[in-house]
C-alpha positions as a printed NumPy array, in Angstrom:
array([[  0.35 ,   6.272, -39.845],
       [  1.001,   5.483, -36.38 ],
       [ -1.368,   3.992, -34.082],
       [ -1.285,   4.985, -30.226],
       [ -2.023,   1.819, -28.189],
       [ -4.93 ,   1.313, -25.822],
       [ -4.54 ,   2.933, -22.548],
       [ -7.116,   0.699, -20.423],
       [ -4.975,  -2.199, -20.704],
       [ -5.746,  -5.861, -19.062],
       [ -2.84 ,  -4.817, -16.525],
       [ -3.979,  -1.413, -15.783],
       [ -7.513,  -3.08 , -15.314],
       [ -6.417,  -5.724, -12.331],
       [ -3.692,  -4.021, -10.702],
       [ -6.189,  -1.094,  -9.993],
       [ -8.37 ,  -3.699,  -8.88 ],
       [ -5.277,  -5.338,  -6.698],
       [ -4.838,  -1.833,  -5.047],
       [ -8.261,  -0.868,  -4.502],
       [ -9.029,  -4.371,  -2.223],
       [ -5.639,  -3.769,  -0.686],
       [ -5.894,  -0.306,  -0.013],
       [ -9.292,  -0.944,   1.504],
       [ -8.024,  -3.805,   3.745],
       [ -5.546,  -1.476,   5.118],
       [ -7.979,   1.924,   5.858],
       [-10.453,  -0.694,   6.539],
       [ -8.138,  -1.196,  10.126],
       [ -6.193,   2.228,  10.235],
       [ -9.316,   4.21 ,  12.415],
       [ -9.882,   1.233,  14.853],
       [ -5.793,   0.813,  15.09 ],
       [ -5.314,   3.188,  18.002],
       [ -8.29 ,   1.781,  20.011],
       [ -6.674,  -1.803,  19.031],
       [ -3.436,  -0.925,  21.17 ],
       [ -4.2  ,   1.135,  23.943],
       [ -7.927,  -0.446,  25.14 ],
       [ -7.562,  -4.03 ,  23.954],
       [ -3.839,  -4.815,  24.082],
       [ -3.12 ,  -1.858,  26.816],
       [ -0.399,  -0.32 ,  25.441],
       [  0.317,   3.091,  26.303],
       [ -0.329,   5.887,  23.269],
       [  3.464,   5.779,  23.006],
       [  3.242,   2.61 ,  21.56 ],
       [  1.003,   4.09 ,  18.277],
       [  3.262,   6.403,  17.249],
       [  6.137,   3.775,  17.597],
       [  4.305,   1.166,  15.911],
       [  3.483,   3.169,  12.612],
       [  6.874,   5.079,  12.572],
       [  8.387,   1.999,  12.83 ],
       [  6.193,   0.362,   9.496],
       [  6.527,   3.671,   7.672],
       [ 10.115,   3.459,   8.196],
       [ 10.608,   0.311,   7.121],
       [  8.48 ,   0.51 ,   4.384],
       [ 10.741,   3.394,   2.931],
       [ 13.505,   1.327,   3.09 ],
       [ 12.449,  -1.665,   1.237],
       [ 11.373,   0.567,  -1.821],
       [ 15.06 ,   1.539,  -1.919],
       [ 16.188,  -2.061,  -2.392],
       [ 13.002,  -3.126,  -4.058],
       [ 13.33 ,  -0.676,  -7.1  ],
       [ 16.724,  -2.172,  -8.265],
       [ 15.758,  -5.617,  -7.678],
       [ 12.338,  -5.139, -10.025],
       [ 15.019,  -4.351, -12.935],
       [ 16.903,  -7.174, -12.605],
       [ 14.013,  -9.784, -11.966],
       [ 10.46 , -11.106, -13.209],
       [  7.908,  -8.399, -12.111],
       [  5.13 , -10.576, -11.4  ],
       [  6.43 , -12.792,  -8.468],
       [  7.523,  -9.475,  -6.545],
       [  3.621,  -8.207,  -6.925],
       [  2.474, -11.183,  -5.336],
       [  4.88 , -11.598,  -2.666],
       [  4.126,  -7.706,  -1.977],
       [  0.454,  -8.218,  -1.395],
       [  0.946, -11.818,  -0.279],
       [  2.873, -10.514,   2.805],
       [  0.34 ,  -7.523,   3.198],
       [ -2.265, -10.369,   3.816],
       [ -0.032, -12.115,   6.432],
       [  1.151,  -8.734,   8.398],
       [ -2.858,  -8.069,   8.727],
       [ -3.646, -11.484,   9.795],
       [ -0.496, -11.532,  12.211],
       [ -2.424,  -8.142,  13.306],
       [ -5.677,  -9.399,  14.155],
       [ -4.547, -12.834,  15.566],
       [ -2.554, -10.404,  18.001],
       [ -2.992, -10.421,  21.696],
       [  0.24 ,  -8.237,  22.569],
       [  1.262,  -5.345,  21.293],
       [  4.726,  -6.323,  19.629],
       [  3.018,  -8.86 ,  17.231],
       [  0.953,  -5.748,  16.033],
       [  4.53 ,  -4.286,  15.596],
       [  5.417,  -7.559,  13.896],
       [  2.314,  -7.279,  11.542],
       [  2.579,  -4.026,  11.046],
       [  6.642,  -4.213,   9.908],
       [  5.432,  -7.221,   7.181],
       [  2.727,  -5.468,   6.196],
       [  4.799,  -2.298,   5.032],
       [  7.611,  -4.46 ,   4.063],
       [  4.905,  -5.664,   1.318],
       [  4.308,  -2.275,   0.739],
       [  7.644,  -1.46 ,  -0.414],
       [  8.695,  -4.866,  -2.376],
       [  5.226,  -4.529,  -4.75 ],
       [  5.163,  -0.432,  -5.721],
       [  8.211,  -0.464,  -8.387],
       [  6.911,  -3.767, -10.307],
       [  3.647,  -2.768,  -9.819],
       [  3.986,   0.6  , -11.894],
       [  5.687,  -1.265, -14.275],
       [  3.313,  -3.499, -15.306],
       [  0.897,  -0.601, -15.355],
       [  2.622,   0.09 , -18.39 ],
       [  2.528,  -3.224, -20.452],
       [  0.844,  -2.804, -23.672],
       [  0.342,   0.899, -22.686],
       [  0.295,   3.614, -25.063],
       [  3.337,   5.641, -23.85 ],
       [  1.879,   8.652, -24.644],
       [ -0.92 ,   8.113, -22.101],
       [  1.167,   7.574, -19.363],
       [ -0.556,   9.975, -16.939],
       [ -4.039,   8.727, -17.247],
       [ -2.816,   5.399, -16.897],
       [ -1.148,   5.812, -13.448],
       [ -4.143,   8.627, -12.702],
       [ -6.986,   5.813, -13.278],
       [ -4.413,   3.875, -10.714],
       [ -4.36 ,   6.048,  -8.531],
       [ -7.929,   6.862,  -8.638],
       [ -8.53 ,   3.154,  -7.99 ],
       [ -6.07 ,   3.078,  -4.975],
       [ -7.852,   6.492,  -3.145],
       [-11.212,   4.927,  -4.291],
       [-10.091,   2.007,  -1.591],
       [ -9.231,   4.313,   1.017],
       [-12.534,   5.819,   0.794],
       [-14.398,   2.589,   0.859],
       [-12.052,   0.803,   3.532],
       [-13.019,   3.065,   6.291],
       [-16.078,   3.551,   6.08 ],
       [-17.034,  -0.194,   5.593],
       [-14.769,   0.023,   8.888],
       [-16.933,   1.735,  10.751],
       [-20.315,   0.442,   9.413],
       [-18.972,  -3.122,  10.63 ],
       [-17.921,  -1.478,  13.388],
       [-21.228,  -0.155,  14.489],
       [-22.752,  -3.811,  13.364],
       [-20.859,  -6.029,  15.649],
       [-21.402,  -4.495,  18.749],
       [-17.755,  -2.306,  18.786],
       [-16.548,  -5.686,  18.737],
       [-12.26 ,  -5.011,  17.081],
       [-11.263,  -8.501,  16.685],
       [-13.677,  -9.548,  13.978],
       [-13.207,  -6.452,  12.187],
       [ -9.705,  -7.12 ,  12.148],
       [-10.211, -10.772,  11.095],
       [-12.524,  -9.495,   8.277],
       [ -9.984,  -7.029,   6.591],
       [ -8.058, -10.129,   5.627],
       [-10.902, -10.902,   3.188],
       [ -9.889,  -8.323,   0.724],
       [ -6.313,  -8.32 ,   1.445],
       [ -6.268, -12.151,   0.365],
       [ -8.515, -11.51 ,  -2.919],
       [ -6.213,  -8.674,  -3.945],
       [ -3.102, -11.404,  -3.948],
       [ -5.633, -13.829,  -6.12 ],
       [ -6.486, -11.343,  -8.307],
       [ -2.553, -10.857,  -9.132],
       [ -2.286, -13.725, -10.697],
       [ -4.055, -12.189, -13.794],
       [ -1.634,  -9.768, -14.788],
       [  0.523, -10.317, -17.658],
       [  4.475, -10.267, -17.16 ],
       [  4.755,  -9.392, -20.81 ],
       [  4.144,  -7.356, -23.74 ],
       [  5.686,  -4.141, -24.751],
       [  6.675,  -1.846, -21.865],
       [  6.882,   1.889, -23.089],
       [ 10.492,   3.499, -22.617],
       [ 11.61 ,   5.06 , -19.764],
       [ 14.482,   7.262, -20.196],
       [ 17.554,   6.142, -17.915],
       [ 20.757,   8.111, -16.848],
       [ 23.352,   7.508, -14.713],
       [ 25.377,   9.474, -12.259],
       [ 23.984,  11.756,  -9.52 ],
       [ 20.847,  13.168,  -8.98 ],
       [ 19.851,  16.284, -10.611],
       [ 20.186,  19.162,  -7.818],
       [ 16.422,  20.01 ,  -8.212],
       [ 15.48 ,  16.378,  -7.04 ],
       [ 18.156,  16.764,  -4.276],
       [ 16.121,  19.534,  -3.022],
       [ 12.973,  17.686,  -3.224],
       [ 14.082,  14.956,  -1.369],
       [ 15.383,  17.146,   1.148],
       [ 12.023,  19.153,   1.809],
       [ 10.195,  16.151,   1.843],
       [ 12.912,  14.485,   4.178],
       [ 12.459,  17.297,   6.393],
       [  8.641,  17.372,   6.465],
       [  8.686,  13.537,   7.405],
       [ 10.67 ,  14.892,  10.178],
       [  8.588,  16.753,  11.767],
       [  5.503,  15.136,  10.962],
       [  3.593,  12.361,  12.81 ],
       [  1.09 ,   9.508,  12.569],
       [ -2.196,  10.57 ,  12.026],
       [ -3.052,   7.252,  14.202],
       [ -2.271,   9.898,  16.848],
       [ -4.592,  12.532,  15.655],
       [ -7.178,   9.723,  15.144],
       [ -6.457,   8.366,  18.983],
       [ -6.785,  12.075,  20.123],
       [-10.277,  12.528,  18.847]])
């Protein structure tokens, strides 16, 4: 008789924790972002869609690196460092008083983003029935939207509580962006990792074709800071 492993795991338990205190440190600024720039530092509304292209951008570049390195290294480290420079690029963000630091902050920030996602999902997988592999990285996920919801609107609440006041809003989004990099050091490195199946060579022609459409809707897409800075 074979017995399917636990699903819930230890790992899946903190890293959805880890996302949902990061996720909400980052919505937590995204609405006040575009008032940040253009009423506080001055910069024209040029300057928003430049500054999140720009972390976007780089963000999708690290995961191409980042996804090799995970294979070749210990997970763990690259998780913290991921969230660890999250923390910074928001601090860098509210300790700003130009707009090219929020640039800066906003580049380290993403670069985070992209060094932590490919370790991250695999440790979501230690001790994890391989069979359940869907719920596990749907409770993730759940987790992760779970922190967008809660980041801005405990944004806006604080918000309406100091006065309109940015700067200690932005100052107070570190809070949970530090925790999340504490709470990392729970997860376990080890255990058994369920299989993934691994071929070489080029990619299949119907993932060339996904790539492409969603290469072309990033295109012609923008920042909804934009949309946000509109209303």
């Amino acid at each position: 008789t074979v017995i399917a492993r636990p699903w819930l795991t230890p790992n899946l338990k903190v890293l959805s924790g880890v996302s949902l205190l990061q996720d909400a440190a980052s919505e937590l600024l995204y609405p006040v972002m575009p008032i940040f720039l253009t009423v506080t530092l001055g910069a024209p509304p040029s300057v928003v869609g430049a500054v999140e292209g720009v972390a976007e951008g780089v963000a999708a570049l690290t995961k191409l690196v980042a996804g090799r390195v995970a294979d070749r290294v210990a997970r763990k480290p690259l998780i913290a460092l991921g969230y660890g420079l999250a923390a910074v690029g928001k601090l860098l963000v509210a300790l700003a008083t130009v707009w090219p630091v929020v640039l800066l902050g906003r580049g380290v920030d993403r670069v985070g983003k992209g060094i932590r996602g490919a370790p991250r999902d695999a440790l979501l997988m230690v001790d994890a029935d391989p069979a359940a592999r869907g719920r596990v990285f749907g409770f993730h996920r759940a987790a992760d939207t779970l922190g967008a919801v809660v980041g801005p609107a405990l944004g806006l609440g604080l918000f309406w509580l100091l006065g309109h006041r940015i700067r200690p809003l932005l100052l107070i989004a570190v809070v949970p962006a530090v925790l999340s990099v504490l709470l990392v050091g729970l997860v376990r490195e080890g255990g058994q990792v369920a299989p993934a199946q691994h071929t070489a060579g080029p990619l299949p022609a119907d993932v060339k074709r996904l790539v492409l459409v969603l290469g072309l809707f990033s295109l012609v897409n923008f920042p909804d800071a934009l949309l946000l800075l509109r209303a």
